[in-house]
GROMACS .gro file of C-alpha atoms in nm:
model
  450
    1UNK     CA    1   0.000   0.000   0.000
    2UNK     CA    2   0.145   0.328  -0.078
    3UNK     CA    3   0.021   0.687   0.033
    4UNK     CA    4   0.160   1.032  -0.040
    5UNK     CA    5   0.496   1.081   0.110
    6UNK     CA    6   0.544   1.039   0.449
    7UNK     CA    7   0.632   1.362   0.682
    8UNK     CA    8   0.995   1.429   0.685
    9UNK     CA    9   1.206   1.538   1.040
   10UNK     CA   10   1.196   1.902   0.890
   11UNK     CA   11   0.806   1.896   0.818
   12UNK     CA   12   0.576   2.136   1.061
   13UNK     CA   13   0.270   1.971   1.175
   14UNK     CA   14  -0.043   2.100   1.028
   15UNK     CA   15  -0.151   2.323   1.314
   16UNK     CA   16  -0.305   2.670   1.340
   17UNK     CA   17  -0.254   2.648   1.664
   18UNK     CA   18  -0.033   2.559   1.955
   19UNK     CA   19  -0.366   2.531   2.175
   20UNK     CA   20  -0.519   2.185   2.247
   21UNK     CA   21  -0.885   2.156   2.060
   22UNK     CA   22  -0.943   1.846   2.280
   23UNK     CA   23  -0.773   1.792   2.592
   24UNK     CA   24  -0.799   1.471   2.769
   25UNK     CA   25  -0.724   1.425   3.158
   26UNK     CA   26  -0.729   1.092   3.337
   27UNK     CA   27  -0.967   0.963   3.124
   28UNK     CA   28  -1.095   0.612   3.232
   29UNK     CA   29  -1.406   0.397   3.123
   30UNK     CA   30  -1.488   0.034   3.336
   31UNK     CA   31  -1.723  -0.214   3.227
   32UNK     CA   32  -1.882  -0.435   3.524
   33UNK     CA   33  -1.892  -0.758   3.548
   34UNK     CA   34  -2.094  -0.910   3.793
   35UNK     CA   35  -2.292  -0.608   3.877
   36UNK     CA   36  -2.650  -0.715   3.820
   37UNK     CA   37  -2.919  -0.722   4.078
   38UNK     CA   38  -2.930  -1.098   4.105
   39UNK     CA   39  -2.527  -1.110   4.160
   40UNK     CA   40  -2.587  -0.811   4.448
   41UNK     CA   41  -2.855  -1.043   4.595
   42UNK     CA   42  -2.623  -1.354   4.576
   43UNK     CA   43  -2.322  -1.129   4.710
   44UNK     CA   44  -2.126  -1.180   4.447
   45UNK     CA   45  -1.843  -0.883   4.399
   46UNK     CA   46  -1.858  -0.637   4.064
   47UNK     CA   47  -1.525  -0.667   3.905
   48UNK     CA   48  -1.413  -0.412   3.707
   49UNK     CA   49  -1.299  -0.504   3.314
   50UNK     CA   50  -1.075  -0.157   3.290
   51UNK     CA   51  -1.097  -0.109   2.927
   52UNK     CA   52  -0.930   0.232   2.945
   53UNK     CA   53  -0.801   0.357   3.263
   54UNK     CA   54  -0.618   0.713   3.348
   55UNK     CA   55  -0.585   0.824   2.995
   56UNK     CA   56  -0.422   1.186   2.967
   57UNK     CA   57  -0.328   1.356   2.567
   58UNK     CA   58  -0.422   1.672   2.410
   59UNK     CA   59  -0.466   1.698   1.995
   60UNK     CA   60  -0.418   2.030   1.866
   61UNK     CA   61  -0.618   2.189   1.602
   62UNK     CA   62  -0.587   2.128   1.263
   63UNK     CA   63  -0.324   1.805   1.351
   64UNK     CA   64  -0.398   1.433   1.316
   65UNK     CA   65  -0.327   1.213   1.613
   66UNK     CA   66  -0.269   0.883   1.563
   67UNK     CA   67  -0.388   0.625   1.825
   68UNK     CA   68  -0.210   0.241   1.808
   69UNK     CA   69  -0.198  -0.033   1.994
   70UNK     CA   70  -0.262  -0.409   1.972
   71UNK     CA   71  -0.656  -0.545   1.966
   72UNK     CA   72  -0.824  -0.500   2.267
   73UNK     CA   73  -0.605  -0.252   2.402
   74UNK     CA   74  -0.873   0.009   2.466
   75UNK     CA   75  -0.820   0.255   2.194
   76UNK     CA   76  -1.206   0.227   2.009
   77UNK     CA   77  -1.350   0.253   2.369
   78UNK     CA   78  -1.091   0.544   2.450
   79UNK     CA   79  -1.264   0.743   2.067
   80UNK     CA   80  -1.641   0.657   2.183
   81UNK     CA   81  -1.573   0.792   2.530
   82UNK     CA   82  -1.412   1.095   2.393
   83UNK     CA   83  -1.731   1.157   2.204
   84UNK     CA   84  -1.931   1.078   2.483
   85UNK     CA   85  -2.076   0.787   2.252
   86UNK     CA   86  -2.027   0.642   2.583
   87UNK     CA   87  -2.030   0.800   2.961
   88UNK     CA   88  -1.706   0.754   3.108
   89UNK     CA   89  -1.636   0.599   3.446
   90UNK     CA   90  -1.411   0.857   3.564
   91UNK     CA   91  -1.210   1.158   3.392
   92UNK     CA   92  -1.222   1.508   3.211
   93UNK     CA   93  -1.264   1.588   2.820
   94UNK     CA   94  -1.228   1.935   2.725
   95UNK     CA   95  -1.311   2.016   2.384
   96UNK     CA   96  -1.248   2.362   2.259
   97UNK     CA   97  -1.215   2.454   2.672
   98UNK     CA   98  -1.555   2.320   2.722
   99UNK     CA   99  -1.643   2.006   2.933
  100UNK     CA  100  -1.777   1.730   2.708
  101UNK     CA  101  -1.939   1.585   2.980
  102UNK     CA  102  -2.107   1.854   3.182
  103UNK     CA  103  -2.273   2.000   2.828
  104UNK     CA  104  -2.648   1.970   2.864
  105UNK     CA  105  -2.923   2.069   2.587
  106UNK     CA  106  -2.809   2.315   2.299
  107UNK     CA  107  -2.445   2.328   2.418
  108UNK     CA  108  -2.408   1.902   2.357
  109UNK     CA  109  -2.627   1.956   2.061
  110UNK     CA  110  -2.366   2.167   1.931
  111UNK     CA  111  -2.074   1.962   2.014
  112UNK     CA  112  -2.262   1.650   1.840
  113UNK     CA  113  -2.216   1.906   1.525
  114UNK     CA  114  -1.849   1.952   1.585
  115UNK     CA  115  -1.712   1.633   1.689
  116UNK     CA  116  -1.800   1.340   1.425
  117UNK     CA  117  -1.685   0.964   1.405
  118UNK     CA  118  -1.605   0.736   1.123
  119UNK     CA  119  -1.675   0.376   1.185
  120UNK     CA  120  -1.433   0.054   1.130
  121UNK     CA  121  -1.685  -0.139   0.935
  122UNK     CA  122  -1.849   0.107   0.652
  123UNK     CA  123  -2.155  -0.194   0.631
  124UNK     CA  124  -2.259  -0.180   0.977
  125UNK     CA  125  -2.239   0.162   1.016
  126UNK     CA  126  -2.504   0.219   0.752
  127UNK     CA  127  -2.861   0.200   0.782
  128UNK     CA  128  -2.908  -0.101   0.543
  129UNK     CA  129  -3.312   0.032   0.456
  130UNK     CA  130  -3.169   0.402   0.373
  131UNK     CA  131  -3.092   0.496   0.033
  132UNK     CA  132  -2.698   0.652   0.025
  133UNK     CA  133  -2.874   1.005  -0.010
  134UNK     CA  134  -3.129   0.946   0.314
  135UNK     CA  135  -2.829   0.875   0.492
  136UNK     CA  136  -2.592   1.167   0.402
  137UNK     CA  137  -2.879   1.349   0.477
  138UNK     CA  138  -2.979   1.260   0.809
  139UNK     CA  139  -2.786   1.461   0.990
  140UNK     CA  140  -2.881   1.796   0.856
  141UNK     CA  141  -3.252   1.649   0.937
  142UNK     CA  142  -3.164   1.582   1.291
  143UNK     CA  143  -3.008   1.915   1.345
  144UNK     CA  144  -3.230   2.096   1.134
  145UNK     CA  145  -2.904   2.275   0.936
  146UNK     CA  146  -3.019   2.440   0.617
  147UNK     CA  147  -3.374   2.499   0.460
  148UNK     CA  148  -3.494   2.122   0.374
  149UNK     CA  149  -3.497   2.239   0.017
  150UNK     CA  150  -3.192   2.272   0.013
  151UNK     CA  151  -3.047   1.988   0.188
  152UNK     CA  152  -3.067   1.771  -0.103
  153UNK     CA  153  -2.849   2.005  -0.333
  154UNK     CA  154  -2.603   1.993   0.023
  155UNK     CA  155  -2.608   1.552  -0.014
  156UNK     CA  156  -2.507   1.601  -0.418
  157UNK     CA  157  -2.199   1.749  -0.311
  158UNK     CA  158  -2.104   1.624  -0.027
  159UNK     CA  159  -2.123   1.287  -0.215
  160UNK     CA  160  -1.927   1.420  -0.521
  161UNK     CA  161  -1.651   1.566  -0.306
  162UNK     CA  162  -1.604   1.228  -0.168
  163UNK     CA  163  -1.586   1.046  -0.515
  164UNK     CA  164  -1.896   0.938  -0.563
  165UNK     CA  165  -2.155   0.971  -0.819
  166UNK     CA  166  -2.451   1.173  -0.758
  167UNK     CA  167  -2.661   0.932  -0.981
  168UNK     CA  168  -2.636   0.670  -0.682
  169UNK     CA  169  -2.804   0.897  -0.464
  170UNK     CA  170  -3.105   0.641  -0.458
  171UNK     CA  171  -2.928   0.279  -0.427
  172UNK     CA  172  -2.861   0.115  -0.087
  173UNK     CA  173  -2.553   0.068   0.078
  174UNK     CA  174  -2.515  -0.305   0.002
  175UNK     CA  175  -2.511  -0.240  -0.384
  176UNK     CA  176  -2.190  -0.064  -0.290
  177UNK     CA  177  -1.800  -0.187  -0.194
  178UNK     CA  178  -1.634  -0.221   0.066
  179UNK     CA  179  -1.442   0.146   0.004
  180UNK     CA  180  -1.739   0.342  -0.141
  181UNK     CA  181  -1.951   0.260   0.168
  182UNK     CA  182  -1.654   0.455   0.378
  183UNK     CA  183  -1.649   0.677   0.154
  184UNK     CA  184  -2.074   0.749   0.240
  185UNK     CA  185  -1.989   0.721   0.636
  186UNK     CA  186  -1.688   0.986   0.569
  187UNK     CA  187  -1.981   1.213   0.391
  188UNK     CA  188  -2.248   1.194   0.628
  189UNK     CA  189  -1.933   1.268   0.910
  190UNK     CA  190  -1.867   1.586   0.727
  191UNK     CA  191  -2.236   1.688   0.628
  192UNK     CA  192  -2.262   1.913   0.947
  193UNK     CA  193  -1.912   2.058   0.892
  194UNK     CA  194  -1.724   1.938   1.204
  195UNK     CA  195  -1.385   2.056   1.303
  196UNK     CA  196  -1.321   1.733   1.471
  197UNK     CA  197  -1.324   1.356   1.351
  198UNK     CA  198  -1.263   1.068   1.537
  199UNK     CA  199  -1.148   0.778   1.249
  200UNK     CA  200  -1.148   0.463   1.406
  201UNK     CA  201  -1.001   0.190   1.179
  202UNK     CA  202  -1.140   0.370   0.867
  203UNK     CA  203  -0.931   0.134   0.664
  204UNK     CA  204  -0.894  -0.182   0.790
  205UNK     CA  205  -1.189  -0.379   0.630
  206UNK     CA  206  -1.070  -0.233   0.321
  207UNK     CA  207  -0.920  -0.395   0.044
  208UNK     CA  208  -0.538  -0.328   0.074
  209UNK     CA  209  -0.583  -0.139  -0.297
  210UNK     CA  210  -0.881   0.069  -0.149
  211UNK     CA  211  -0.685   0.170   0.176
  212UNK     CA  212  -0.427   0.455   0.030
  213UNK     CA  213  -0.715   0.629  -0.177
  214UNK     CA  214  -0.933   0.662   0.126
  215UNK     CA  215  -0.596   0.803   0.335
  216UNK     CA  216  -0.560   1.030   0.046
  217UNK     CA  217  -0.894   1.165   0.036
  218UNK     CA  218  -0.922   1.192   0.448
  219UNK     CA  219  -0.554   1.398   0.421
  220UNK     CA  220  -0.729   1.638   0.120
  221UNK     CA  221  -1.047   1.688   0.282
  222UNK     CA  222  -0.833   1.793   0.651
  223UNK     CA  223  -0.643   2.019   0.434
  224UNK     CA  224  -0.951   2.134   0.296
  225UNK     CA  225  -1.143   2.153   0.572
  226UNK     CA  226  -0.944   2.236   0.833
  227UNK     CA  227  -1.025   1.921   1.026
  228UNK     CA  228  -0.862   1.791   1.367
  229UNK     CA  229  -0.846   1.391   1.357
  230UNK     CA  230  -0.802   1.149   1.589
  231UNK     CA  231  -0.684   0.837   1.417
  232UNK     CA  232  -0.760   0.493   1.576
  233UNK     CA  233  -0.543   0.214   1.383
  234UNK     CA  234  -0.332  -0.096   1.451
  235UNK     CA  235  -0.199  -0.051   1.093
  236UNK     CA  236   0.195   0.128   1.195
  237UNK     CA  237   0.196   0.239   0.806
  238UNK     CA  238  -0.114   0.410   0.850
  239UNK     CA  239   0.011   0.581   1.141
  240UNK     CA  240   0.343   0.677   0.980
  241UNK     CA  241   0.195   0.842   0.687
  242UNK     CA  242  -0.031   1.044   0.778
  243UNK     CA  243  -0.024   1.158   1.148
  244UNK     CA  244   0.177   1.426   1.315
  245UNK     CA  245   0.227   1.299   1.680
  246UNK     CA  246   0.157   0.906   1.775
  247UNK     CA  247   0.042   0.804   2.124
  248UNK     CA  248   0.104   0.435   2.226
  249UNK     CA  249  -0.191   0.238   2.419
  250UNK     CA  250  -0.119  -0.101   2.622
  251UNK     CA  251  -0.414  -0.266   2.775
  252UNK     CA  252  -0.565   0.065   2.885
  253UNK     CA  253  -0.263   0.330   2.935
  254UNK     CA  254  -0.146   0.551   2.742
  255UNK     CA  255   0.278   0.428   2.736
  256UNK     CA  256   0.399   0.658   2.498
  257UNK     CA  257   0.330   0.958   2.277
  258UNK     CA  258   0.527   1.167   2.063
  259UNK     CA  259   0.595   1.311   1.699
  260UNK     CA  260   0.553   1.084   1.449
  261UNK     CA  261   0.888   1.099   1.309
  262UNK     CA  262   1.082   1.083   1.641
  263UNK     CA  263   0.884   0.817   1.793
  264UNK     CA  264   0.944   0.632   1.455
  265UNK     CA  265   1.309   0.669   1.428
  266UNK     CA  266   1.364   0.642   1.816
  267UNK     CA  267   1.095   0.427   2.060
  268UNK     CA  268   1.144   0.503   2.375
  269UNK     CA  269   0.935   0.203   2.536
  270UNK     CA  270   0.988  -0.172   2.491
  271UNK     CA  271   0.635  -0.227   2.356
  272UNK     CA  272   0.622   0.050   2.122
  273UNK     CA  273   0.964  -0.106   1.957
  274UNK     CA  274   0.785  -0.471   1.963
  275UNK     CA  275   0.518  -0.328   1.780
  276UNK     CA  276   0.764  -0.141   1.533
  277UNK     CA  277   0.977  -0.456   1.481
  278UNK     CA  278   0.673  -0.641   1.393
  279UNK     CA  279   0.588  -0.386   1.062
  280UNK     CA  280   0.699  -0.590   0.778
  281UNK     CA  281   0.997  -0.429   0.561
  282UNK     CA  282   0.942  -0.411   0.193
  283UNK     CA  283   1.323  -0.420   0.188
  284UNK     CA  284   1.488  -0.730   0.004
  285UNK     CA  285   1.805  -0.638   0.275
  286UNK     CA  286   1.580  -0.722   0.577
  287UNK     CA  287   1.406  -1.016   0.503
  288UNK     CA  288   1.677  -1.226   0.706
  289UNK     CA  289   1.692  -0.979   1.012
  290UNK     CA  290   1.619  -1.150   1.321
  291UNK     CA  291   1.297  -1.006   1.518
  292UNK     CA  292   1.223  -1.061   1.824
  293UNK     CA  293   0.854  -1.165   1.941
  294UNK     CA  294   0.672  -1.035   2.265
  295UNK     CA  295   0.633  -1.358   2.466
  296UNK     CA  296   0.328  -1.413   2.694
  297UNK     CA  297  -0.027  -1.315   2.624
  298UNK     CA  298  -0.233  -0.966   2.682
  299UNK     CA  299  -0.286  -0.966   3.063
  300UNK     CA  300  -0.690  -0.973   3.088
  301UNK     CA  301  -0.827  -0.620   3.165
  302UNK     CA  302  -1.036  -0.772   3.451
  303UNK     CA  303  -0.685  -0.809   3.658
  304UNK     CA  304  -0.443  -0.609   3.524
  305UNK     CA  305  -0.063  -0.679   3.664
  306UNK     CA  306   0.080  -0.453   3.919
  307UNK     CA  307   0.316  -0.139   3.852
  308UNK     CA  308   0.377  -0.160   3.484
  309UNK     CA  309   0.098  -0.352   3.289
  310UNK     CA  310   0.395  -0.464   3.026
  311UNK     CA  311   0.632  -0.588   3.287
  312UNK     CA  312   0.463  -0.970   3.257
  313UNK     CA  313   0.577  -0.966   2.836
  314UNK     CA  314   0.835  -0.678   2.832
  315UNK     CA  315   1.190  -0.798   2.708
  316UNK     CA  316   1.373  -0.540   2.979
  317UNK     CA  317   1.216  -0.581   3.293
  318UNK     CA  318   1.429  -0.435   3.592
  319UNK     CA  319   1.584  -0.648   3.840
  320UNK     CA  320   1.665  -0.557   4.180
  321UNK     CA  321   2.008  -0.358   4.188
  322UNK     CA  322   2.168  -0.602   4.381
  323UNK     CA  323   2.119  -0.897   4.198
  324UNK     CA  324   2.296  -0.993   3.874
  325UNK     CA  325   2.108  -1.192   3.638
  326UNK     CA  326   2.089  -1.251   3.301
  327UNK     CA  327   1.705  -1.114   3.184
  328UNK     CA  328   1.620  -1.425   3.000
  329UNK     CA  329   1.701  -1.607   3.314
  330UNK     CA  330   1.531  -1.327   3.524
  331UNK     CA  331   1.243  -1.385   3.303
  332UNK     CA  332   1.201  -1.748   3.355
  333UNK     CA  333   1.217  -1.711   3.718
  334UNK     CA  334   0.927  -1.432   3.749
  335UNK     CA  335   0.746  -1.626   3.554
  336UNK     CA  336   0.757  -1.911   3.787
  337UNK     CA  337   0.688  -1.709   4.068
  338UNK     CA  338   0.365  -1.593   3.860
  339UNK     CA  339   0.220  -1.949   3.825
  340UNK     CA  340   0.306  -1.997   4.213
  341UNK     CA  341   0.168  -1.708   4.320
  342UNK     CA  342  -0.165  -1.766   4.113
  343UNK     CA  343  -0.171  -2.166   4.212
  344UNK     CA  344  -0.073  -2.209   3.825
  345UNK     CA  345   0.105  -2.560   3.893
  346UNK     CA  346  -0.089  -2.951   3.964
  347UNK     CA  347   0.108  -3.107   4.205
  348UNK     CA  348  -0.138  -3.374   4.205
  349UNK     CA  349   0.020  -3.466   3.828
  350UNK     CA  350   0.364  -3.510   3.961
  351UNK     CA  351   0.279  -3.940   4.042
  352UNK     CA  352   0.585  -4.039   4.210
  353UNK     CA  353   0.584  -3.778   4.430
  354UNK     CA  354   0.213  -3.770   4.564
  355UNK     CA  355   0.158  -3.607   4.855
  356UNK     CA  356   0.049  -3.841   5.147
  357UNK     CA  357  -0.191  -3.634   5.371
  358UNK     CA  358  -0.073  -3.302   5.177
  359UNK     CA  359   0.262  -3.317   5.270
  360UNK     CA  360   0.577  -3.487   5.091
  361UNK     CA  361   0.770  -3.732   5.288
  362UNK     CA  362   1.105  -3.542   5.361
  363UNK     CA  363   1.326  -3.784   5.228
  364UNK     CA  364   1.129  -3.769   4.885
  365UNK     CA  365   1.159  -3.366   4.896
  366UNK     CA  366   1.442  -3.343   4.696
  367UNK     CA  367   1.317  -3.541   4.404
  368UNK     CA  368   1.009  -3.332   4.446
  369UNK     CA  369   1.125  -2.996   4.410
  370UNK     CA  370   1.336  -3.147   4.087
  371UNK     CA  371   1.041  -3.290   3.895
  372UNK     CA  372   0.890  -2.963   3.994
  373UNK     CA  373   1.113  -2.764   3.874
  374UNK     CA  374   1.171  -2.951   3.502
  375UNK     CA  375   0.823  -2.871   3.449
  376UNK     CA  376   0.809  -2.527   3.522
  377UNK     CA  377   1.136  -2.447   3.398
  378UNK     CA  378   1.306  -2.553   3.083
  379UNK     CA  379   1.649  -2.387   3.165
  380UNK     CA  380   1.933  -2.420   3.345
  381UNK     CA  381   2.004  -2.100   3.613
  382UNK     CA  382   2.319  -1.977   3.784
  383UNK     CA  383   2.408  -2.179   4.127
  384UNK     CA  384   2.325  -1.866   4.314
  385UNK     CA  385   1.994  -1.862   4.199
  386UNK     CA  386   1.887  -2.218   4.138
  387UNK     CA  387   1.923  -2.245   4.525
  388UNK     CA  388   1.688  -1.948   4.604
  389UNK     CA  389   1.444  -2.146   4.305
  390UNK     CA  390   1.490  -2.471   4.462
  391UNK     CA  391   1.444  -2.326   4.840
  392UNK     CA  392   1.082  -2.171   4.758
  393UNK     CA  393   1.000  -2.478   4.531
  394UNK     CA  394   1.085  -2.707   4.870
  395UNK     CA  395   0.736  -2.513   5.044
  396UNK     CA  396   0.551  -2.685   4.785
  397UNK     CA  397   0.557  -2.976   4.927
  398UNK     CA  398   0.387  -2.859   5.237
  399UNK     CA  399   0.156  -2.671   4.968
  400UNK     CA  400   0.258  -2.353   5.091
  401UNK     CA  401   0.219  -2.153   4.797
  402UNK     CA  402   0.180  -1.843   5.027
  403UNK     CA  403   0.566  -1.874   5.167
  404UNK     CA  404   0.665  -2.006   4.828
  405UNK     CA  405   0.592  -1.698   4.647
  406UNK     CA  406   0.705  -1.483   4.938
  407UNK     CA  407   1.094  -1.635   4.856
  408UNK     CA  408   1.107  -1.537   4.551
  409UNK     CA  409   0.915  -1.250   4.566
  410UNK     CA  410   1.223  -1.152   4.847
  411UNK     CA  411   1.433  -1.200   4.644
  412UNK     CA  412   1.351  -1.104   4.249
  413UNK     CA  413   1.060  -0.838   4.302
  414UNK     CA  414   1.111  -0.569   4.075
  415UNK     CA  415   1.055  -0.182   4.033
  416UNK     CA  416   0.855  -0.248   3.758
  417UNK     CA  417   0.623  -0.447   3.957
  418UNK     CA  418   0.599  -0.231   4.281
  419UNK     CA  419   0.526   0.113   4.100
  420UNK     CA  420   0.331   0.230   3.830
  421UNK     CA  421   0.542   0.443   3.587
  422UNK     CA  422   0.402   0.799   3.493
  423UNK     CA  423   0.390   0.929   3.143
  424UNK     CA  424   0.540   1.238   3.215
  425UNK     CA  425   0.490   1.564   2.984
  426UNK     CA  426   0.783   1.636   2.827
  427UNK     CA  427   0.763   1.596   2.424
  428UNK     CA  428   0.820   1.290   2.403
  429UNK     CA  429   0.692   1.096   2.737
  430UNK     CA  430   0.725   0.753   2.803
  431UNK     CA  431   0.604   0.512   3.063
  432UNK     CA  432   0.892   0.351   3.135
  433UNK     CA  433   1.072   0.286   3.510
  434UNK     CA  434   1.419   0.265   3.281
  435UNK     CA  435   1.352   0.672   3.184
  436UNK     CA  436   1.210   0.790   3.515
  437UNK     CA  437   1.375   0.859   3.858
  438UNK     CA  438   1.237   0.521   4.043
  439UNK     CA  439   1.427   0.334   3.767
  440UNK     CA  440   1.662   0.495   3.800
  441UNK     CA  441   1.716   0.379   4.180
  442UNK     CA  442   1.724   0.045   4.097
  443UNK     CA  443   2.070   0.142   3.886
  444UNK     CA  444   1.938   0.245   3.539
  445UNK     CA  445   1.987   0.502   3.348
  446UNK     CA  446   1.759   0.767   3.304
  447UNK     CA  447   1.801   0.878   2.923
  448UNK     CA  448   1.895   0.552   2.788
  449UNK     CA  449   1.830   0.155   2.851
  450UNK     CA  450   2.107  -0.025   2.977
   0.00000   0.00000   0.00000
């Protein structure tokens, strides 16, 4: 897929403004689980599935901010809840200095005029029982913007601006493709003249050939326009083309944010460089370059991890400063002490050593913690720490998991764990204990990984 060229490091961003049109401050939107009147009656607790949680970024007028992250991360619910397309939990959204959520009568109906969205899936998003014309029109209907004579004249070139013929104006949206149906939804966003789009995944049920003319035609019609956009996409070539500052999101937290170009040529954060290293190069140069994978799966959003939400797949986790250890085998071990801790292991499964009256004869202990241990670990460790493994696997087989998991907690608990990094508002903030000061006493470096 190829767009128009991407920004260079000497482009300005396409601002008129150094103010923020939409200002976002500890944003955070729950969805509850268990929270019916039936669970209440039974006792059961509401748990909390934190689909975004303390979101903070401005977007200035006339720029487009781009808004990554793997699936599930939080960034569609972040664009709805920015919109107010859904209440948020918690949080402030200021949009041209106003609060979005305190607006009441006239002064929402307004913003509803201002602020527009453009769907993922152009088929959904369309009434299928509306001709292409009823539906570019709607909106002036709803908000009663022009004389209704005129409205139709309004559709004809709204529809025409966005490629489209005006002799479809009575067909249906399924007699249409995949790119001309965005290309209605990206017509009846603009029919009230908005200064501010939210684009979530315009593209990505989009035929690959269909993708760079719709990115073209968004990037004419901003410069045209004058539009603000916030750009929700997983696709990093997307991002790169088109947008002038990039904000990072990991299972509900904003991790890092920064100019396109610099965040591009210089990640900051482990994730954001996983998620760069996975673009694929259209070089012939790189297609033997080694990459290396995030390991793990997405922590669920029900129980997010502790500290850093990336510290349970991030490559660079910090030990403690005292203790010198490889971070593969530093790895290994936490993630040990993570199936201890959460009663991840069947000792019942190990057959020789079954536990008579839930205890392991003493003399069979050692043999115990050693089949143990080959199944949760499929590496050999330093002596030092092998013993400190082997110590904490030996509670086991008293089924202690409590004092278990407080050894090597003792021992290998990191930073990263403890405290939750802050974003920071420099230009280029990360979320990252190996750029802040609490990394930094655990012995790392501030301004550069170690």
């Amino acid at each position: 897929m190829s767009t128009d060229t991407p920004r260079s490091d000497t482009d300005e961003p396409r601002t008129e403004t150094d103010q923020p049109l939409v200002r976002v401050a500890g944003l955070e939107k729950y969805f509850w689980e268990n929270d019916s009147i039936v669970d209440r009656l039974l006792g059961d607790d509401p748990v909390a599935v934190r689909a975004v949680d303390d979101v903070s970024f401005d977007i200035r007028e006339g720029e487009t901010l781009g808004l990554v992250g793997e699936s599930g991360c939080g960034k569609s619910t972040t664009g709805e809840t920015l919109l107010r397309l859904q209440e948020p939990t918690d949080g402030r959204v200021e949009f041209d200095g106003q609060n979005v959520y305190e607006l009441r009568g006239a002064s929402l109906t307004e913003f509803r005029q201002r602020a527009q969205v453009v769907f993922q899936d152009p088929f959904s998003s369309l009434d299928p029982r509306m001709t292409i014309g009823e539906v570019v029109q709607q909106p002036l209907d709803i908000h009663d913007v022009g004389a209704p004579g005129e409205r139709p004249e309004r559709v004809r070139e709204l529809l025409e601006r966005v490629g489209l013929s005006v002799d479809q104006l009575d067909r249906y949206p399924h007699e249409f493709s995949g790119g001309q149906r965005q290309r209605i939804a990206i017509a009846r966003a603009l029919a009230l003249e908005p200064e501010f789009i939210v684009l979530d995944e315009p593209t990505s049920a989009l035929d690959v050939s269909v993708q760079a003319q719709v990115l073209n035609l968004l990037a004419d019609l901003q410069e045209e326009f004058d539009l603000t956009y916030l750009l929700i996409s997983h696709n990093l070539s997307v991002i790169r083309h088109i947008c002038d500052r990039v904000a990072v999101m990991y299972l509900g937290e904003i991790v890092e944010i920064g100019p396109a170009d610099v965040l591009f040529a210089d990640p900051k954060h482990p994730y954001t460089e996983a998620l760069l290293e996975s673009v694929p190069r259209a070089s012939t140069e790189e297609r033997n370059r080694e990459r290396e994978t995030l390991s793990g799966d997405v922590p669920s959003p029900r129980n997010p991890p502790s500290g850093c939400r990336f510290r349970t797949r991030c490559p660079m986790v910090i030990p403690p400063d005292d203790l010198e250890i490889d971070q593969a085998d530093y790895r290994a071990i936490m993630n040990v002490r993570e199936r201890i801790e959460g009663r991840d292991v069947s000792l019942e499964s190990i057959d020789e050593f079954d536990p008579d009256d839930g205890e392991v004869p003493a003399g069979d202990v050692p043999g115990f913690v050693a089949a143990v241990k080959a199944r949760l670990l499929d590496r050999e460790l330093p002596p030092r720490h092998d013993e400190v493994l082997e110590d904490a696997l030996a509670e086991l087989a008293d089924a202690d998991w409590d004092e278990a998991g407080r050894r090597l907690r003792e021992t290998y608990e990191s930073v990263c764990e403890r405290n939750r990094p802050a974003l920071g508002d420099d230009d280029h903030p990360v979320a990252c204990h190996l750029f802040d000061e609490e990394g930094a006493g655990d012995g790392v470096e501030t301004s550069r990984r170690p």
